[in-house]
PDB file of C-alpha atoms and ligand atoms in Angstrom:
ATOM      1  CA  MET J  17      26.570  29.703   7.529  1.00  0.00           C
ATOM      2  CA  LYS J  18      24.393  27.582   5.336  1.00  0.00           C
ATOM      3  CA  GLN J  19      20.912  26.910   6.486  1.00  0.00           C
ATOM      4  CA  GLN J  20      20.657  23.408   7.848  1.00  0.00           C
ATOM      5  CA  LEU J  21      18.125  21.099   6.328  1.00  0.00           C
ATOM      6  CA  THR J  22      15.478  19.790   8.635  1.00  0.00           C
ATOM      7  CA  ILE J  23      13.508  16.796   7.457  1.00  0.00           C
ATOM      8  CA  ALA J  24      10.508  19.022   7.713  1.00  0.00           C
ATOM      9  CA  GLN J  25       6.907  18.535   6.805  1.00  0.00           C
ATOM     10  CA  ILE J  26       5.951  20.473   3.733  1.00  0.00           C
ATOM     11  CA  MET J  27       2.485  21.137   2.505  1.00  0.00           C
ATOM     12  CA  VAL J  28       1.928  20.559  -1.161  1.00  0.00           C
ATOM     13  CA  ALA J  29      -1.124  21.171  -3.253  1.00  0.00           C
ATOM     14  CA  GLN J  30      -2.663  17.878  -4.209  1.00  0.00           C
ATOM     15  CA  THR J  31      -3.324  17.206  -7.869  1.00  0.00           C
ATOM     16  CA  SER J  32      -6.795  16.124  -7.162  1.00  0.00           C
ATOM     17  CA  LEU J  33     -10.366  16.124  -8.269  1.00  0.00           C
ATOM     18  CA  PHE J  34     -10.900  17.985  -5.011  1.00  0.00           C
ATOM     19  CA  PRO J  35      -8.654  20.995  -5.627  1.00  0.00           C
ATOM     20  CA  ALA J  36      -9.173  22.613  -2.256  1.00  0.00           C
ATOM     21  CA  GLU J  37      -7.610  19.651  -0.512  1.00  0.00           C
ATOM     22  CA  GLU J  38      -4.034  19.794   0.588  1.00  0.00           C
ATOM     23  CA  LYS J  39      -1.992  16.898   1.728  1.00  0.00           C
ATOM     24  CA  ALA J  40       1.084  16.624   3.871  1.00  0.00           C
ATOM     25  CA  LEU J  41       3.969  14.675   2.450  1.00  0.00           C
ATOM     26  CA  ARG J  42       5.897  14.158   5.634  1.00  0.00           C
ATOM     27  CA  GLY J  43       9.522  13.178   5.243  1.00  0.00           C
ATOM     28  CA  PHE J  44      10.021  14.970   1.930  1.00  0.00           C
ATOM     29  CA  SER J  45      12.453  17.881   1.884  1.00  0.00           C
ATOM     30  CA  TYR J  46      13.610  19.926  -1.042  1.00  0.00           C
ATOM     31  CA  ILE J  47      16.330  22.528  -1.554  1.00  0.00           C
ATOM     32  CA  GLU J  48      16.638  24.609  -4.684  1.00  0.00           C
ATOM     33  CA  PRO J  49      19.123  25.545  -5.823  1.00  0.00           C
ATOM     34  CA  PHE J  50      21.478  23.183  -4.078  1.00  0.00           C
ATOM     35  CA  LEU J  51      24.224  23.342  -6.710  1.00  0.00           C
ATOM     36  CA  SER J  52      25.706  26.293  -8.548  1.00  0.00           C
ATOM     37  CA  GLN J  53      25.899  26.152 -12.349  1.00  0.00           C
ATOM     38  CA  GLU J  54      29.640  25.485 -12.035  1.00  0.00           C
ATOM     39  CA  GLN J  55      29.098  22.600  -9.614  1.00  0.00           C
ATOM     40  CA  GLU J  56      26.457  21.124 -11.918  1.00  0.00           C
ATOM     41  CA  GLN J  57      28.837  21.374 -14.876  1.00  0.00           C
ATOM     42  CA  ALA J  58      31.677  19.739 -12.940  1.00  0.00           C
ATOM     43  CA  LEU J  59      29.409  16.838 -11.934  1.00  0.00           C
ATOM     44  CA  LEU J  60      28.210  16.359 -15.512  1.00  0.00           C
ATOM     45  CA  GLU J  61      31.849  16.146 -16.564  1.00  0.00           C
ATOM     46  CA  GLU J  62      32.511  13.496 -13.913  1.00  0.00           C
ATOM     47  CA  ILE J  63      29.452  11.579 -15.106  1.00  0.00           C
ATOM     48  CA  SER J  64      30.652  11.711 -18.721  1.00  0.00           C
ATOM     49  CA  ARG J  65      33.683   9.668 -17.598  1.00  0.00           C
ATOM     50  CA  LEU J  66      31.518   6.892 -16.158  1.00  0.00           C
ATOM     51  CA  ASP J  67      30.563   3.831 -18.081  1.00  0.00           C
ATOM     52  CA  LEU J  68      26.776   3.964 -17.789  1.00  0.00           C
ATOM     53  CA  HIS J  69      24.909   0.869 -18.929  1.00  0.00           C
ATOM     54  CA  PRO J  70      21.255   0.234 -19.810  1.00  0.00           C
ATOM     55  CA  LEU J  71      19.240  -0.857 -16.812  1.00  0.00           C
ATOM     56  CA  ILE J  72      17.855  -4.373 -17.125  1.00  0.00           C
ATOM     57  CA  PHE J  73      14.881  -4.878 -14.843  1.00  0.00           C
ATOM     58  CA  GLN J  74      12.954  -8.154 -14.768  1.00  0.00           C
ATOM     59  CA  GLY J  75      14.351  -9.080 -18.150  1.00  0.00           C
ATOM     60  CA  TYR J  76      13.490  -5.803 -19.864  1.00  0.00           C
ATOM     61  CA  GLU J  77      15.893  -3.091 -20.902  1.00  0.00           C
ATOM     62  CA  ALA J  78      14.759   0.276 -19.581  1.00  0.00           C
ATOM     63  CA  LYS J  79      15.479   3.469 -21.500  1.00  0.00           C
ATOM     64  CA  ARG J  80      17.505   4.881 -18.667  1.00  0.00           C
ATOM     65  CA  LYS J  81      21.161   4.129 -18.071  1.00  0.00           C
ATOM     66  CA  VAL J  82      22.753   3.643 -14.692  1.00  0.00           C
ATOM     67  CA  ARG J  83      25.937   2.960 -12.767  1.00  0.00           C
ATOM     68  CA  SER J  84      26.086   2.282  -9.068  1.00  0.00           C
ATOM     69  CA  PHE J  85      28.897   2.587  -6.572  1.00  0.00           C
ATOM     70  CA  GLY J  86      29.420   1.738  -2.945  1.00  0.00           C
ATOM     71  CA  TYR J  87      26.846  -0.967  -2.450  1.00  0.00           C
ATOM     72  CA  ASP J  88      24.868  -2.811  -5.119  1.00  0.00           C
ATOM     73  CA  TYR J  89      21.351  -4.064  -4.508  1.00  0.00           C
ATOM     74  CA  HIS J  90      20.383  -7.300  -6.263  1.00  0.00           C
ATOM     75  CA  PHE J  91      16.690  -7.455  -7.054  1.00  0.00           C
ATOM     76  CA  ASP J  92      16.691 -11.225  -7.553  1.00  0.00           C
ATOM     77  CA  SER J  93      18.281 -12.216  -4.242  1.00  0.00           C
ATOM     78  CA  ARG J  94      17.198  -9.015  -2.427  1.00  0.00           C
ATOM     79  CA  THR J  95      20.654  -8.645  -0.982  1.00  0.00           C
ATOM     80  CA  ILE J  96      23.325  -5.982  -1.100  1.00  0.00           C
ATOM     81  CA  THR J  97      26.996  -6.501  -1.739  1.00  0.00           C
ATOM     82  CA  GLU J  98      29.886  -4.108  -1.584  1.00  0.00           C
ATOM     83  CA  GLY J  99      30.517  -2.689  -5.021  1.00  0.00           C
ATOM     84  CA  ARG J 100      33.062  -0.384  -6.587  1.00  0.00           C
ATOM     85  CA  PRO J 101      34.083   2.579  -4.457  1.00  0.00           C
ATOM     86  CA  ILE J 102      32.485   5.945  -5.154  1.00  0.00           C
ATOM     87  CA  PRO J 103      34.899   7.779  -7.506  1.00  0.00           C
ATOM     88  CA  GLU J 104      36.916  10.584  -5.935  1.00  0.00           C
ATOM     89  CA  GLY J 105      35.424  13.127  -8.320  1.00  0.00           C
ATOM     90  CA  PHE J 106      32.213  12.921  -6.272  1.00  0.00           C
ATOM     91  CA  THR J 107      33.836  13.427  -2.852  1.00  0.00           C
ATOM     92  CA  ALA J 108      33.088  17.169  -2.785  1.00  0.00           C
ATOM     93  CA  LEU J 109      29.421  16.443  -3.549  1.00  0.00           C
ATOM     94  CA  LEU J 110      29.189  13.847  -0.787  1.00  0.00           C
ATOM     95  CA  GLU J 111      30.712  16.291   1.684  1.00  0.00           C
ATOM     96  CA  HIS J 112      28.403  19.088   0.562  1.00  0.00           C
ATOM     97  CA  VAL J 113      25.358  16.832   1.005  1.00  0.00           C
ATOM     98  CA  ALA J 114      26.569  15.463   4.342  1.00  0.00           C
ATOM     99  CA  LYS J 115      27.065  18.982   5.682  1.00  0.00           C
ATOM    100  CA  GLN J 116      23.634  20.035   4.490  1.00  0.00           C
ATOM    101  CA  LEU J 117      21.968  17.028   6.141  1.00  0.00           C
ATOM    102  CA  ASN J 118      24.198  17.072   9.185  1.00  0.00           C
ATOM    103  CA  VAL J 119      25.261  13.435   8.762  1.00  0.00           C
ATOM    104  CA  PRO J 120      28.790  12.034   8.402  1.00  0.00           C
ATOM    105  CA  ALA J 121      29.794  11.752   4.730  1.00  0.00           C
ATOM    106  CA  ALA J 122      30.875   8.177   5.486  1.00  0.00           C
ATOM    107  CA  ASP J 123      27.220   7.259   6.153  1.00  0.00           C
ATOM    108  CA  ILE J 124      26.471   7.743   2.453  1.00  0.00           C
ATOM    109  CA  LYS J 125      27.039   4.178   1.358  1.00  0.00           C
ATOM    110  CA  GLU J 126      25.607   4.096  -2.114  1.00  0.00           C
ATOM    111  CA  MET J 127      25.680   6.347  -5.139  1.00  0.00           C
ATOM    112  CA  LEU J 128      23.577   5.659  -8.217  1.00  0.00           C
ATOM    113  CA  VAL J 129      24.031   7.769 -11.327  1.00  0.00           C
ATOM    114  CA  THR J 130      21.121   7.683 -13.761  1.00  0.00           C
ATOM    115  CA  GLU J 131      20.780   9.082 -17.274  1.00  0.00           C
ATOM    116  CA  TYR J 132      17.249   9.682 -18.561  1.00  0.00           C
ATOM    117  CA  PRO J 133      17.199  10.215 -22.329  1.00  0.00           C
ATOM    118  CA  PRO J 134      14.081  11.979 -23.697  1.00  0.00           C
ATOM    119  CA  GLY J 135      11.030   9.805 -23.037  1.00  0.00           C
ATOM    120  CA  ALA J 136      12.677   7.858 -20.203  1.00  0.00           C
ATOM    121  CA  VAL J 137      10.838   7.333 -16.934  1.00  0.00           C
ATOM    122  CA  ILE J 138      11.200   5.620 -13.640  1.00  0.00           C
ATOM    123  CA  ASN J 139       8.071   3.668 -12.793  1.00  0.00           C
ATOM    124  CA  TRP J 140       6.286   3.506  -9.438  1.00  0.00           C
ATOM    125  CA  HIS J 141       8.495   2.009  -6.776  1.00  0.00           C
ATOM    126  CA  ARG J 142       9.766   2.260  -3.238  1.00  0.00           C
ATOM    127  CA  ASP J 143      13.537   2.127  -2.919  1.00  0.00           C
ATOM    128  CA  ALA J 144      15.092  -1.175  -1.852  1.00  0.00           C
ATOM    129  CA  PRO J 145      14.606  -2.062   1.834  1.00  0.00           C
ATOM    130  CA  PRO J 146      18.264  -2.098   3.000  1.00  0.00           C
ATOM    131  CA  PHE J 147      18.603   1.606   2.257  1.00  0.00           C
ATOM    132  CA  ASP J 148      17.476   4.256   4.715  1.00  0.00           C
ATOM    133  CA  ILE J 149      17.542   7.911   3.666  1.00  0.00           C
ATOM    134  CA  ILE J 150      17.327   8.631  -0.065  1.00  0.00           C
ATOM    135  CA  ILE J 151      18.862  11.827  -1.430  1.00  0.00           C
ATOM    136  CA  GLY J 152      18.382  12.924  -5.038  1.00  0.00           C
ATOM    137  CA  ILE J 153      20.353  15.543  -6.944  1.00  0.00           C
ATOM    138  CA  SER J 154      19.018  16.594 -10.344  1.00  0.00           C
ATOM    139  CA  LEU J 155      21.175  17.722 -13.256  1.00  0.00           C
ATOM    140  CA  MET J 156      20.574  19.195 -16.710  1.00  0.00           C
ATOM    141  CA  SER J 157      16.732  19.101 -16.728  1.00  0.00           C
ATOM    142  CA  ASP J 158      13.743  19.556 -14.477  1.00  0.00           C
ATOM    143  CA  CYS J 159      11.333  16.693 -13.968  1.00  0.00           C
ATOM    144  CA  ARG J 160       7.923  15.949 -12.572  1.00  0.00           C
ATOM    145  CA  PHE J 161       8.296  13.822  -9.463  1.00  0.00           C
ATOM    146  CA  ARG J 162       5.159  11.938  -8.428  1.00  0.00           C
ATOM    147  CA  PHE J 163       4.090  10.283  -5.205  1.00  0.00           C
ATOM    148  CA  ARG J 164       1.218   7.930  -4.481  1.00  0.00           C
ATOM    149  CA  PRO J 165       0.387   5.925  -1.349  1.00  0.00           C
ATOM    150  CA  TYR J 166       2.134   2.563  -1.221  1.00  0.00           C
ATOM    151  CA  GLU J 167      -0.945   0.823   0.127  1.00  0.00           C
ATOM    152  CA  LYS J 168      -3.168  -0.208  -2.775  1.00  0.00           C
ATOM    153  CA  THR J 169      -6.365   0.617  -0.886  1.00  0.00           C
ATOM    154  CA  ARG J 170      -5.234   4.229  -0.509  1.00  0.00           C
ATOM    155  CA  GLN J 171      -4.332   4.626  -4.176  1.00  0.00           C
ATOM    156  CA  GLY J 172      -6.585   6.467  -6.574  1.00  0.00           C
ATOM    157  CA  ARG J 173      -6.377   9.248  -9.111  1.00  0.00           C
ATOM    158  CA  GLY J 174      -6.855  11.853  -6.423  1.00  0.00           C
ATOM    159  CA  SER J 175      -4.078  10.480  -4.261  1.00  0.00           C
ATOM    160  CA  ILE J 176      -1.202  11.326  -6.602  1.00  0.00           C
ATOM    161  CA  ILE J 177       0.986  14.271  -5.617  1.00  0.00           C
ATOM    162  CA  THR J 178       3.120  15.801  -8.378  1.00  0.00           C
ATOM    163  CA  LEU J 179       6.045  18.032  -7.492  1.00  0.00           C
ATOM    164  CA  PRO J 180       8.330  19.901  -9.868  1.00  0.00           C
ATOM    165  CA  VAL J 181      11.915  18.847  -9.131  1.00  0.00           C
ATOM    166  CA  ARG J 182      14.294  21.275 -10.800  1.00  0.00           C
ATOM    167  CA  ARG J 183      17.808  20.842 -12.094  1.00  0.00           C
ATOM    168  CA  ARG J 184      20.487  21.679  -9.472  1.00  0.00           C
ATOM    169  CA  SER J 185      18.063  20.858  -6.632  1.00  0.00           C
ATOM    170  CA  LEU J 186      18.339  18.310  -3.849  1.00  0.00           C
ATOM    171  CA  TYR J 187      15.469  16.304  -2.394  1.00  0.00           C
ATOM    172  CA  VAL J 188      15.402  13.964   0.573  1.00  0.00           C
ATOM    173  CA  LEU J 189      13.044  11.046   1.111  1.00  0.00           C
ATOM    174  CA  SER J 190      12.861   9.795   4.663  1.00  0.00           C
ATOM    175  CA  GLY J 191      10.151   8.744   7.102  1.00  0.00           C
ATOM    176  CA  GLU J 192       6.684   8.505   5.536  1.00  0.00           C
ATOM    177  CA  ALA J 193       7.761   9.813   2.121  1.00  0.00           C
ATOM    178  CA  ARG J 194      10.257   6.946   2.029  1.00  0.00           C
ATOM    179  CA  SER J 195       8.138   4.138   3.474  1.00  0.00           C
ATOM    180  CA  ASP J 196       4.420   4.936   3.046  1.00  0.00           C
ATOM    181  CA  TRP J 197       4.619   6.421  -0.454  1.00  0.00           C
ATOM    182  CA  GLU J 198       5.870   5.198  -3.819  1.00  0.00           C
ATOM    183  CA  HIS J 199       7.482   7.566  -6.285  1.00  0.00           C
ATOM    184  CA  SER J 200       7.915   7.766 -10.043  1.00  0.00           C
ATOM    185  CA  ILE J 201       9.104  10.248 -12.658  1.00  0.00           C
ATOM    186  CA  ALA J 202       7.017  11.201 -15.683  1.00  0.00           C
ATOM    187  CA  PRO J 203       8.748  10.963 -19.110  1.00  0.00           C
ATOM    188  CA  VAL J 204      11.379  13.667 -19.460  1.00  0.00           C
ATOM    189  CA  LYS J 205      11.394  15.872 -22.571  1.00  0.00           C
ATOM    190  CA  THR J 206      15.101  16.670 -22.531  1.00  0.00           C
ATOM    191  CA  PRO J 207      17.981  14.607 -21.102  1.00  0.00           C
ATOM    192  CA  ARG J 208      18.159  14.517 -17.314  1.00  0.00           C
ATOM    193  CA  TYR J 209      20.805  13.082 -15.003  1.00  0.00           C
ATOM    194  CA  SER J 210      20.356  12.272 -11.367  1.00  0.00           C
ATOM    195  CA  ILE J 211      22.671  11.276  -8.580  1.00  0.00           C
ATOM    196  CA  THR J 212      20.931   9.226  -5.900  1.00  0.00           C
ATOM    197  CA  LEU J 213      22.719   8.863  -2.583  1.00  0.00           C
ATOM    198  CA  ARG J 214      21.566   6.414   0.050  1.00  0.00           C
ATOM    199  CA  THR J 215      22.450   5.583   3.628  1.00  0.00           C
ATOM    200  CA  LEU J 216      22.067   2.034   4.931  1.00  0.00           C
ATOM    201  CA  LYS J 217      19.551   1.002   7.586  1.00  0.00           C
ATOM    202  CA  MET J 218      22.035  -1.279   9.285  1.00  0.00           C
ATOM    203  CA  LEU J 219      25.669  -0.401   9.046  1.00  0.00           C
ATOM    204  CA  THR J 220      27.629  -3.545   8.272  1.00  0.00           C
TER     205      THR J 220
HETATM  206  O1  AKG I 312      16.112  10.211 -10.816  1.00  0.00           O
HETATM  207  C1  AKG I 312      15.671  10.392  -9.684  1.00  0.00           C
HETATM  208  O2  AKG I 312      15.731  11.476  -9.102  1.00  0.00           O
HETATM  209  C2  AKG I 312      14.961   9.253  -8.959  1.00  0.00           C
HETATM  210  C3  AKG I 312      15.661   7.954  -9.012  1.00  0.00           C
HETATM  211  C4  AKG I 312      14.967   6.911  -8.181  1.00  0.00           C
HETATM  212  O3  AKG I 312      13.861   7.072  -7.734  1.00  0.00           O
HETATM  213  C5  AKG I 312      15.674   5.652  -7.877  1.00  0.00           C
HETATM  214  O4  AKG I 312      16.710   5.361  -8.496  1.00  0.00           O
HETATM  215  O5  AKG I 312      15.204   4.915  -7.004  1.00  0.00           O
HETATM  216 FE1  FE2 I 313      13.527   5.759  -6.075  1.00  0.00          FE
END
């Protein structure tokens, strides 16, 4: 039987001016590998059939391309609406993730597919409030995933935690990692795809 994921506390070395210090990033879990090479390939093929479009955020076109399914979050009105259903080609992934996290697959209400061409980033942010648990699956390339405290007074160069997130891995953001920390991804050198799955705080 597969080992069940617990939303466990992990200790990570802090990228800090004070190298001896270690910091707990509670609510962050990571599994690697989560996908086999074949599963990764099959998902990349599914993604190639999607019509990804450049992300427009606050009037600017970001380098990354996206497509969301299930529910769509609208930054302007800060609301969510029901969007296009998650394509069937991703059902096996949703079930695999649900089993790993011990949640019903039906609780995964949103799927966002993102393409990061070389040089693309995602800037510091916390995911939109209506969503609860955030699950990230990485394809094609590794990346450097960064965390910093959400509260401005706790931010500083020494407070950034950088974690290598590898292709075919799965990470989970819940609890403090979800609500007390912001995250961002440093520019990727080679194309990376991610599938972000989210549950909703209040089921409608
Ligand atoms: O690409 C990723 O793994 C992160 C995506 C992300 O943080 C987001 O869409 O909110
Ligand atoms: Fe995010």
